PDB file of N, CA and C in Angstrom:
ATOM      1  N   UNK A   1      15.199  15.653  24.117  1.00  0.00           N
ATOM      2  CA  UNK A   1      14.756  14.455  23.446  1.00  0.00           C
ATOM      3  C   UNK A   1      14.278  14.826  22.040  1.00  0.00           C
ATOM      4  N   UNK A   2      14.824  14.148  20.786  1.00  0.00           N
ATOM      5  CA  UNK A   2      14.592  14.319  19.591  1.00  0.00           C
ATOM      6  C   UNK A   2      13.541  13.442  19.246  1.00  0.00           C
ATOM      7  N   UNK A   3      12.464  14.028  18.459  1.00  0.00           N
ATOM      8  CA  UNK A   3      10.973  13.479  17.987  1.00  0.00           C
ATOM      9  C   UNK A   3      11.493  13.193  16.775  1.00  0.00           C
ATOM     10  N   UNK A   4      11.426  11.803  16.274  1.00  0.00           N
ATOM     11  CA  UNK A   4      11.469  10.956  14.747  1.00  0.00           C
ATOM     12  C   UNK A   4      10.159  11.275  14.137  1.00  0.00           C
ATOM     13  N   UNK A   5      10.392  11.783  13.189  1.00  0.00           N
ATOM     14  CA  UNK A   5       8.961  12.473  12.300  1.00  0.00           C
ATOM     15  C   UNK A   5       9.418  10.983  10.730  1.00  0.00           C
ATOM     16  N   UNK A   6       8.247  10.670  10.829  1.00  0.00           N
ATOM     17  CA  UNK A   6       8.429   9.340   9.943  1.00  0.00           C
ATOM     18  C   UNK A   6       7.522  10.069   8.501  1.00  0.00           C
ATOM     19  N   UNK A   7       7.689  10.125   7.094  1.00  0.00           N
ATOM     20  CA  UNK A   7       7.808  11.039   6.237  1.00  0.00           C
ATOM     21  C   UNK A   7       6.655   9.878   5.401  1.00  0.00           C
ATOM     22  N   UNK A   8       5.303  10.062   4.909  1.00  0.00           N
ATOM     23  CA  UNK A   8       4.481   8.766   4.351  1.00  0.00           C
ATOM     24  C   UNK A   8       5.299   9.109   2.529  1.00  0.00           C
ATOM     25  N   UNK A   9       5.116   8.188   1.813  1.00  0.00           N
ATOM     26  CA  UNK A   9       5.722   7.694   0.940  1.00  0.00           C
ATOM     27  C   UNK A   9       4.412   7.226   0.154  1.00  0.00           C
ATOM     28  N   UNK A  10       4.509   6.907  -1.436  1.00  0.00           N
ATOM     29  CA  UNK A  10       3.637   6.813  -1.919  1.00  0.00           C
ATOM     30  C   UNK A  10       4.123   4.940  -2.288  1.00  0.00           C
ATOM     31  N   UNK A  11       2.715   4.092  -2.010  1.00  0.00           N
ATOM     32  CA  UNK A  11       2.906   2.248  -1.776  1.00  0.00           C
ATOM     33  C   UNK A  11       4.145   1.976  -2.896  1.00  0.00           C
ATOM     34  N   UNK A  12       3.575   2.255  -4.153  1.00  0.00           N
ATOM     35  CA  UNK A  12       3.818   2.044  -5.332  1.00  0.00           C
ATOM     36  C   UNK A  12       5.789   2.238  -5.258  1.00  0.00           C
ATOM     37  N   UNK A  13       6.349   3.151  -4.426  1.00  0.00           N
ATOM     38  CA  UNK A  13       7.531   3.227  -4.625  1.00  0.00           C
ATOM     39  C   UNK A  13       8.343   1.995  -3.324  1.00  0.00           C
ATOM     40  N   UNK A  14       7.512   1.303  -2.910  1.00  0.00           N
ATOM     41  CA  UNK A  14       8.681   0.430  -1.766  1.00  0.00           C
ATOM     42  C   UNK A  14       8.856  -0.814  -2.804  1.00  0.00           C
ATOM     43  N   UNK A  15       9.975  -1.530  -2.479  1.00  0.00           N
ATOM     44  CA  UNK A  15      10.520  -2.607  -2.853  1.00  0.00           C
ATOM     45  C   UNK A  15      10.170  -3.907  -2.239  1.00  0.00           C
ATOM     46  N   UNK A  16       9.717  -4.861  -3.263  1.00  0.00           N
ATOM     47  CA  UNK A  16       9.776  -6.214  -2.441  1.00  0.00           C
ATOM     48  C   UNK A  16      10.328  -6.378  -1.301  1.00  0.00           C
ATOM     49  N   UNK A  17       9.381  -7.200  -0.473  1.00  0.00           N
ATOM     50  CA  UNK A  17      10.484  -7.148   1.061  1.00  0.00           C
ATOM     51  C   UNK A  17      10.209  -6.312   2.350  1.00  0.00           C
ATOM     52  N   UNK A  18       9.318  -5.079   1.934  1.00  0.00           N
ATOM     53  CA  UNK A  18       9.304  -3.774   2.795  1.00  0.00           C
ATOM     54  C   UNK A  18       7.975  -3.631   3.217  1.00  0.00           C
ATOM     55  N   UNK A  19       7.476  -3.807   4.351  1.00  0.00           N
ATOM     56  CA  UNK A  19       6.216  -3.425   4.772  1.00  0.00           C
ATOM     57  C   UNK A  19       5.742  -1.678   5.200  1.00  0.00           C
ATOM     58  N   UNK A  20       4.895  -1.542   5.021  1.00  0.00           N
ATOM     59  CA  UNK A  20       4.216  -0.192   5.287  1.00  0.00           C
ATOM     60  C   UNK A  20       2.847   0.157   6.084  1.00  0.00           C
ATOM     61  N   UNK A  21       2.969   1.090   6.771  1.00  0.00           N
ATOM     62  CA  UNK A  21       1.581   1.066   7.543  1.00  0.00           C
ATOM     63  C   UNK A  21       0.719   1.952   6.888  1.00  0.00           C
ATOM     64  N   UNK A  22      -0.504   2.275   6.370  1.00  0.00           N
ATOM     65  CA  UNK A  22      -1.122   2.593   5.402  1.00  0.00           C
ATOM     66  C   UNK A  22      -1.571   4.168   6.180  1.00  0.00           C
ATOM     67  N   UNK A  23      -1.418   5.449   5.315  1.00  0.00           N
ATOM     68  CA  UNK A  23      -1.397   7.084   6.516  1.00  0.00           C
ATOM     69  C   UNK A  23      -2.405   7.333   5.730  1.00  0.00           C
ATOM     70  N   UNK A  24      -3.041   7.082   4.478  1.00  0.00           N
ATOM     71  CA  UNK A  24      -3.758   7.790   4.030  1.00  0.00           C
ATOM     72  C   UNK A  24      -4.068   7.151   2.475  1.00  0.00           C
ATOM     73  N   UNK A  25      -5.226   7.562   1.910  1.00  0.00           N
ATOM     74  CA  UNK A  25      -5.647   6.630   0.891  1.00  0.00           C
ATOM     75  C   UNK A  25      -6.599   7.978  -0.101  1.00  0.00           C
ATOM     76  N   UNK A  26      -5.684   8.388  -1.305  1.00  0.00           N
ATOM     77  CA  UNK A  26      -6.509   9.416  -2.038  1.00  0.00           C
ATOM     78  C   UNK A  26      -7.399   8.897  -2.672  1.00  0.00           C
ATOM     79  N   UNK A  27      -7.324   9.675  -3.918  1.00  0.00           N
ATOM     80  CA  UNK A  27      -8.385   9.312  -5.500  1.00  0.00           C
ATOM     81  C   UNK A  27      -9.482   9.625  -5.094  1.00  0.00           C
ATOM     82  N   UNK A  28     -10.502   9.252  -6.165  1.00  0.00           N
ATOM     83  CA  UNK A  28     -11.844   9.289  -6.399  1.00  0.00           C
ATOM     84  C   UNK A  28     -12.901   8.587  -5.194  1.00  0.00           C
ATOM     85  N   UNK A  29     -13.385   9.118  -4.899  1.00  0.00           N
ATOM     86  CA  UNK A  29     -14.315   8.041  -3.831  1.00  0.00           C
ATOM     87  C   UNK A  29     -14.974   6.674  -4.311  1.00  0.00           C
ATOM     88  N   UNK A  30     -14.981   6.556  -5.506  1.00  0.00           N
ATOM     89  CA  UNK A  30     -15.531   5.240  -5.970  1.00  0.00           C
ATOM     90  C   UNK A  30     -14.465   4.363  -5.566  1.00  0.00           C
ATOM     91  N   UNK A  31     -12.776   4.790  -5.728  1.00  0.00           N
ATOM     92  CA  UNK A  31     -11.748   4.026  -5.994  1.00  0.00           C
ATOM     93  C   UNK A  31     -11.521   3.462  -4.449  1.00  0.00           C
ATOM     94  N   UNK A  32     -11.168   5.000  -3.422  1.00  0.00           N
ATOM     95  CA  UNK A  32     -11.357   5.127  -2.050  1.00  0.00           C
ATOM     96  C   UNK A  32     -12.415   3.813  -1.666  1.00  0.00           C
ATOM     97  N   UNK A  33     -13.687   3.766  -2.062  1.00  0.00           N
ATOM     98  CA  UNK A  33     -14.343   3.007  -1.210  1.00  0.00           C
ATOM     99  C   UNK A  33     -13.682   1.099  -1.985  1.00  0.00           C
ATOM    100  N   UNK A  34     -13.419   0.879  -3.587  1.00  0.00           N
ATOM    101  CA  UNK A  34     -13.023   0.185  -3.653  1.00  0.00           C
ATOM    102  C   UNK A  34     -11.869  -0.425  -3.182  1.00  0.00           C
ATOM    103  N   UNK A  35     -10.738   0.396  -2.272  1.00  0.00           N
ATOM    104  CA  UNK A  35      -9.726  -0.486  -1.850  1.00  0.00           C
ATOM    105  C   UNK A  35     -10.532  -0.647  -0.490  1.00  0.00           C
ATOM    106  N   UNK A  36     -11.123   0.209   0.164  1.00  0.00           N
ATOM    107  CA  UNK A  36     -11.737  -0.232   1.607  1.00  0.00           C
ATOM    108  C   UNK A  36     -12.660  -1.685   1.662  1.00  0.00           C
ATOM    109  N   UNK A  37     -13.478  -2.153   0.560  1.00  0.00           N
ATOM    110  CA  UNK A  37     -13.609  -3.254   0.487  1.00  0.00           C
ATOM    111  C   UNK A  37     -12.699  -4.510   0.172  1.00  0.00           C
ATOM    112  N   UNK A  38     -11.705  -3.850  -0.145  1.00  0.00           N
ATOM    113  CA  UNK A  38     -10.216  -4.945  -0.356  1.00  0.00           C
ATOM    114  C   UNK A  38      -9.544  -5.002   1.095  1.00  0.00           C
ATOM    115  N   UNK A  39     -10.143  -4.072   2.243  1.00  0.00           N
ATOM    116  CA  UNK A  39      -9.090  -4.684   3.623  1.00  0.00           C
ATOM    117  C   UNK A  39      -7.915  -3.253   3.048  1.00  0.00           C
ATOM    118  N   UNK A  40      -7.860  -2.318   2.146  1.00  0.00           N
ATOM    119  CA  UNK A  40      -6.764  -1.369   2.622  1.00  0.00           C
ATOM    120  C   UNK A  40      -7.263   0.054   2.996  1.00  0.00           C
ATOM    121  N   UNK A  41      -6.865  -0.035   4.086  1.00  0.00           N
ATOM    122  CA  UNK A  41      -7.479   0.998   5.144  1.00  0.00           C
ATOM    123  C   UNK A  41      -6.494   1.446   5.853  1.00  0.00           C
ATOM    124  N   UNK A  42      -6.449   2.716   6.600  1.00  0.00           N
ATOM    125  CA  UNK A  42      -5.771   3.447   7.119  1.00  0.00           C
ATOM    126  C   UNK A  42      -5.574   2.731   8.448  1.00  0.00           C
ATOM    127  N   UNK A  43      -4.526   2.533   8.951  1.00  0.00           N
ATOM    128  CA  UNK A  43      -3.651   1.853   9.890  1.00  0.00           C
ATOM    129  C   UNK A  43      -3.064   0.410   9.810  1.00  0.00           C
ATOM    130  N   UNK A  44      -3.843   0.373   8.583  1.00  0.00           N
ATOM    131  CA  UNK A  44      -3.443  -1.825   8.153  1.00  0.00           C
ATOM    132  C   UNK A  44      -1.679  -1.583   7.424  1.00  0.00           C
ATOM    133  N   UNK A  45      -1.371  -2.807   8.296  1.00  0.00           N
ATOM    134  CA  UNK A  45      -0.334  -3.006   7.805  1.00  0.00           C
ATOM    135  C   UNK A  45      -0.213  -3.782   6.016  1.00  0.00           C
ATOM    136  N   UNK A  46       0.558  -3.620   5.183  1.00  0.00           N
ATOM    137  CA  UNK A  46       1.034  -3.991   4.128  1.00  0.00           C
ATOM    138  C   UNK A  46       2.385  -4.368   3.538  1.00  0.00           C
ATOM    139  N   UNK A  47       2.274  -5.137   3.044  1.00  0.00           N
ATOM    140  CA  UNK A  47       3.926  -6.054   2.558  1.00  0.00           C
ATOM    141  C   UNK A  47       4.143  -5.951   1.848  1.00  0.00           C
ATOM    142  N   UNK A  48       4.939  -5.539   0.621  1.00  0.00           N
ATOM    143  CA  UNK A  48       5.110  -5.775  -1.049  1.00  0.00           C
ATOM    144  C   UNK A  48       5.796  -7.465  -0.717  1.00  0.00           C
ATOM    145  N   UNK A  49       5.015  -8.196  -1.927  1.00  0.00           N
ATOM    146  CA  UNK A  49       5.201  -9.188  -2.261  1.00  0.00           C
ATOM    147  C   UNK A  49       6.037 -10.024  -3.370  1.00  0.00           C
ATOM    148  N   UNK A  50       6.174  -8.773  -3.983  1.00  0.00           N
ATOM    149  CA  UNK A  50       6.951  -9.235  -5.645  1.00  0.00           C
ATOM    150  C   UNK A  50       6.129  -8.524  -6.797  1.00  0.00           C
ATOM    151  N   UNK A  51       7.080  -8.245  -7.648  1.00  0.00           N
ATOM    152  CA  UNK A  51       6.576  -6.948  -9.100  1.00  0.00           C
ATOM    153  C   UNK A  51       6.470  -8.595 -10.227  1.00  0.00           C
ATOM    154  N   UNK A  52       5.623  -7.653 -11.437  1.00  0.00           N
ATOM    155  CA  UNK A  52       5.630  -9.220 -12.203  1.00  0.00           C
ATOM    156  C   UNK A  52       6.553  -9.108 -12.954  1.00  0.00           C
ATOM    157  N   UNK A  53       6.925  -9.628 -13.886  1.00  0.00           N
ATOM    158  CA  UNK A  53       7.927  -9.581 -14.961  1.00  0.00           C
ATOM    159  C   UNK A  53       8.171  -8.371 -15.315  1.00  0.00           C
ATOM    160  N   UNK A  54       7.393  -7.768 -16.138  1.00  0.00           N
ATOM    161  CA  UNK A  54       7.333  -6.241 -16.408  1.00  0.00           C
ATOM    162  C   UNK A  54       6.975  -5.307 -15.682  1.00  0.00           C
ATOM    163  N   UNK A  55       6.750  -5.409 -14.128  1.00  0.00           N
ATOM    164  CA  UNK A  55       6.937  -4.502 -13.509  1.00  0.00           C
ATOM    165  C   UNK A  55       5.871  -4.048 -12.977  1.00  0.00           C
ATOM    166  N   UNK A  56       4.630  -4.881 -13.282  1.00  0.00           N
ATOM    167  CA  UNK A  56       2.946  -4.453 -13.136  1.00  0.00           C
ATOM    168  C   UNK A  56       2.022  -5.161 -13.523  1.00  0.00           C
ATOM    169  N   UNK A  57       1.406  -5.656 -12.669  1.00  0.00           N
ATOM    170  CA  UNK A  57       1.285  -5.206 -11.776  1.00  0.00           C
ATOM    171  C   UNK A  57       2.437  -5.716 -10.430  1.00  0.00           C
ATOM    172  N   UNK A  58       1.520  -5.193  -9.469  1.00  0.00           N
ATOM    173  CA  UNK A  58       2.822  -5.776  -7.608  1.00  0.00           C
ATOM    174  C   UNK A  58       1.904  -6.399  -6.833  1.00  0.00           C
ATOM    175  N   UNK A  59       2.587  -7.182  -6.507  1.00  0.00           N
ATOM    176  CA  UNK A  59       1.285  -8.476  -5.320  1.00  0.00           C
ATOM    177  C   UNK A  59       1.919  -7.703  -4.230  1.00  0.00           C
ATOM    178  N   UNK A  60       0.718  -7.624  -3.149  1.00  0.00           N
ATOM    179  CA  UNK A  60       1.282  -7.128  -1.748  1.00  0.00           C
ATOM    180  C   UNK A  60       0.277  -8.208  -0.638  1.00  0.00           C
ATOM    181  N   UNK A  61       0.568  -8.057   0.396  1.00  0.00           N
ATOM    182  CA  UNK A  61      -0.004  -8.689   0.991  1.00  0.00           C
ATOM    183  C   UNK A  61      -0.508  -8.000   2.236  1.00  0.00           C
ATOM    184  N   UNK A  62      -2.042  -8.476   2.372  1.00  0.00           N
ATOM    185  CA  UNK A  62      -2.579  -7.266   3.359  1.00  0.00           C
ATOM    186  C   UNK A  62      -3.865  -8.563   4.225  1.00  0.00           C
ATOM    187  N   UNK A  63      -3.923  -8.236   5.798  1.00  0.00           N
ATOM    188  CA  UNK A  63      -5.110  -8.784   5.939  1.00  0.00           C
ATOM    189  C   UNK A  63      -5.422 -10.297   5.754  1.00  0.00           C
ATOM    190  N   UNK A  64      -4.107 -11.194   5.738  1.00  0.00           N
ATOM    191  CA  UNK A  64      -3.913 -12.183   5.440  1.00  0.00           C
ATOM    192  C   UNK A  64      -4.063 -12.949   3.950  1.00  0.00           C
ATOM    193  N   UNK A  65      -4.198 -12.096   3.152  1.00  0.00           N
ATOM    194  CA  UNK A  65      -4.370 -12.249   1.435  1.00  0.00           C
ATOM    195  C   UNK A  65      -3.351 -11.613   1.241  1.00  0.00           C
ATOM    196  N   UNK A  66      -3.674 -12.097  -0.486  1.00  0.00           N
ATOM    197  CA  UNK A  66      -2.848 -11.683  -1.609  1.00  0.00           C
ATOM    198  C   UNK A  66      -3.361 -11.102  -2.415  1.00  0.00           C
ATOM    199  N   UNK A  67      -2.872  -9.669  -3.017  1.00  0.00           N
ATOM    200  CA  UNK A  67      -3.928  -8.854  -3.667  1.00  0.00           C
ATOM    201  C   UNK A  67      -2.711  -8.151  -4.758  1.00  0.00           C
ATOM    202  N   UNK A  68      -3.293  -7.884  -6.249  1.00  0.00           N
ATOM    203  CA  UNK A  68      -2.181  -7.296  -6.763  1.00  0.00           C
ATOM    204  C   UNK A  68      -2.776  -5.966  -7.381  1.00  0.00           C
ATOM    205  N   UNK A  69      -2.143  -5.253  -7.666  1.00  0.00           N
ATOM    206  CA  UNK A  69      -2.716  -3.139  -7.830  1.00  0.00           C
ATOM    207  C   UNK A  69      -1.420  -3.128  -8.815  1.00  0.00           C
ATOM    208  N   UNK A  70      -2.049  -2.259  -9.658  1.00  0.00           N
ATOM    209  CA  UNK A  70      -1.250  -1.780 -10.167  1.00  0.00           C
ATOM    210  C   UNK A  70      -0.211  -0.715  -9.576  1.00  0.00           C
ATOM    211  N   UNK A  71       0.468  -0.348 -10.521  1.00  0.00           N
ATOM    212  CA  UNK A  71       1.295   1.143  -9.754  1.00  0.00           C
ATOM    213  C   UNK A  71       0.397   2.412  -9.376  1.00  0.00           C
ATOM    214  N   UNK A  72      -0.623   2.601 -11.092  1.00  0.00           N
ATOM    215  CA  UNK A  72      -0.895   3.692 -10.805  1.00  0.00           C
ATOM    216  C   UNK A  72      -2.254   4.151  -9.608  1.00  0.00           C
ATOM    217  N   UNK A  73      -2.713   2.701  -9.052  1.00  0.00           N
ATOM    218  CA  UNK A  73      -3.445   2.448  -8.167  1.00  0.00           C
ATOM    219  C   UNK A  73      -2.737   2.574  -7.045  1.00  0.00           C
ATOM    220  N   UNK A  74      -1.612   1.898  -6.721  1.00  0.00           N
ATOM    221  CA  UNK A  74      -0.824   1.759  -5.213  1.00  0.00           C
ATOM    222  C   UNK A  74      -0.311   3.649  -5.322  1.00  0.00           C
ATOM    223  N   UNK A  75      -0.333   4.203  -6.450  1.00  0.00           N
ATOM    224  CA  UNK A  75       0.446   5.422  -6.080  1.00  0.00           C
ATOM    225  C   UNK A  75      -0.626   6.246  -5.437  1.00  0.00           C
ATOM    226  N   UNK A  76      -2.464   5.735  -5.093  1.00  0.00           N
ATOM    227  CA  UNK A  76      -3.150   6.548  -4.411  1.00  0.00           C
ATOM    228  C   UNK A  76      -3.012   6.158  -3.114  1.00  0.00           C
ATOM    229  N   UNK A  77      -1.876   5.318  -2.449  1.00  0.00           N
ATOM    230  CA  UNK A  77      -2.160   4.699  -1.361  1.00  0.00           C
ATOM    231  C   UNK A  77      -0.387   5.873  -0.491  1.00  0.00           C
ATOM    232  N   UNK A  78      -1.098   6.105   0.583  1.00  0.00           N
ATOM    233  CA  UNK A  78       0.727   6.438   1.414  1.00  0.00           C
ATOM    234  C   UNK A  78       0.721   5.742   2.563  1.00  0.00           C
ATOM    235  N   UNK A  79       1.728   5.367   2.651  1.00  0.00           N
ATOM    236  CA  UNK A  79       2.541   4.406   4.012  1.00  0.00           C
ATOM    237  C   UNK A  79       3.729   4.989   4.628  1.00  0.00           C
ATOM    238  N   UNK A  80       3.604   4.732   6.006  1.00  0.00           N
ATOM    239  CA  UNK A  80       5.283   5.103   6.238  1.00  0.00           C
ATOM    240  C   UNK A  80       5.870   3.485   6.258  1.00  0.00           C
ATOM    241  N   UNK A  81       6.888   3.681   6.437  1.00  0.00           N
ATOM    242  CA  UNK A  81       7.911   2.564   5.966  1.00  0.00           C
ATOM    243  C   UNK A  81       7.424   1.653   7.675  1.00  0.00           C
ATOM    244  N   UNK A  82       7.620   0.368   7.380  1.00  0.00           N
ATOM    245  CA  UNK A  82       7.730  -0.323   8.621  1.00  0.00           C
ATOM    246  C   UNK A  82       6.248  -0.455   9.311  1.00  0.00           C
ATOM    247  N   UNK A  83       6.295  -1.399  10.192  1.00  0.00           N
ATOM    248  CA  UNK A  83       5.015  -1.768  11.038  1.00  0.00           C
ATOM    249  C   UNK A  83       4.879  -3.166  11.100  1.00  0.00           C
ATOM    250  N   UNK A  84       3.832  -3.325  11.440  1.00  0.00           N
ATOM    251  CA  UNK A  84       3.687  -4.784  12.389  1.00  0.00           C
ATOM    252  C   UNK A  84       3.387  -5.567  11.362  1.00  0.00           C
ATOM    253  N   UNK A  85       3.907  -7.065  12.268  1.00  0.00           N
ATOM    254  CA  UNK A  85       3.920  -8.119  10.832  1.00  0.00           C
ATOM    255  C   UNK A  85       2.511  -8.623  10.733  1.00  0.00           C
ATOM    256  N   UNK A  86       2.243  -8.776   9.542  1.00  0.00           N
ATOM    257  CA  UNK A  86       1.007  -9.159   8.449  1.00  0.00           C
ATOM    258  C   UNK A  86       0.861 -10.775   8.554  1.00  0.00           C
TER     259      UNK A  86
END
């Protein structure tokens, strides 16, 4: 029996459309504790929602809201691809 090893990915690179389950959350601890008061926490599911015109910020959807991060913010966040619907 072959074990699927699912590879976390950094938020900032999925495409509208693609949900992610949240593996881990870097940066600074000020930043760390600021997305934990936003509902993004390690095992919550997340949706990309749509990029803006220029590309930044990205609405995602988490926790039954709508929340938008920039890139270089979502790039402290890793997900593996897929998970339960939001």
């Amino acid at each position: 029996m072959s074990e699927i090893i699912s590879e976390s990915i950094q938020l900032h690179l999925l495409q509208p459309g693609q949900r992610g389950t949240i593996t881990r959350i870097n940066g600074e601890s000020a930043l760390r504790r600021r997305f934990a008061e936003m509902g993004i926490i390690k095992g919550e599911t997340i949706l990309i929602e749509r990029n803006a015109p220029m590309g930044d910020p990205v609405e995602y959807f988490i926790k039954g809201y709508h929340l938008a991060l920039r890139k270089e913010e979502a790039a402290q966040i890793e997900v593996i691809l897929g998970g339960a619907n939001v």
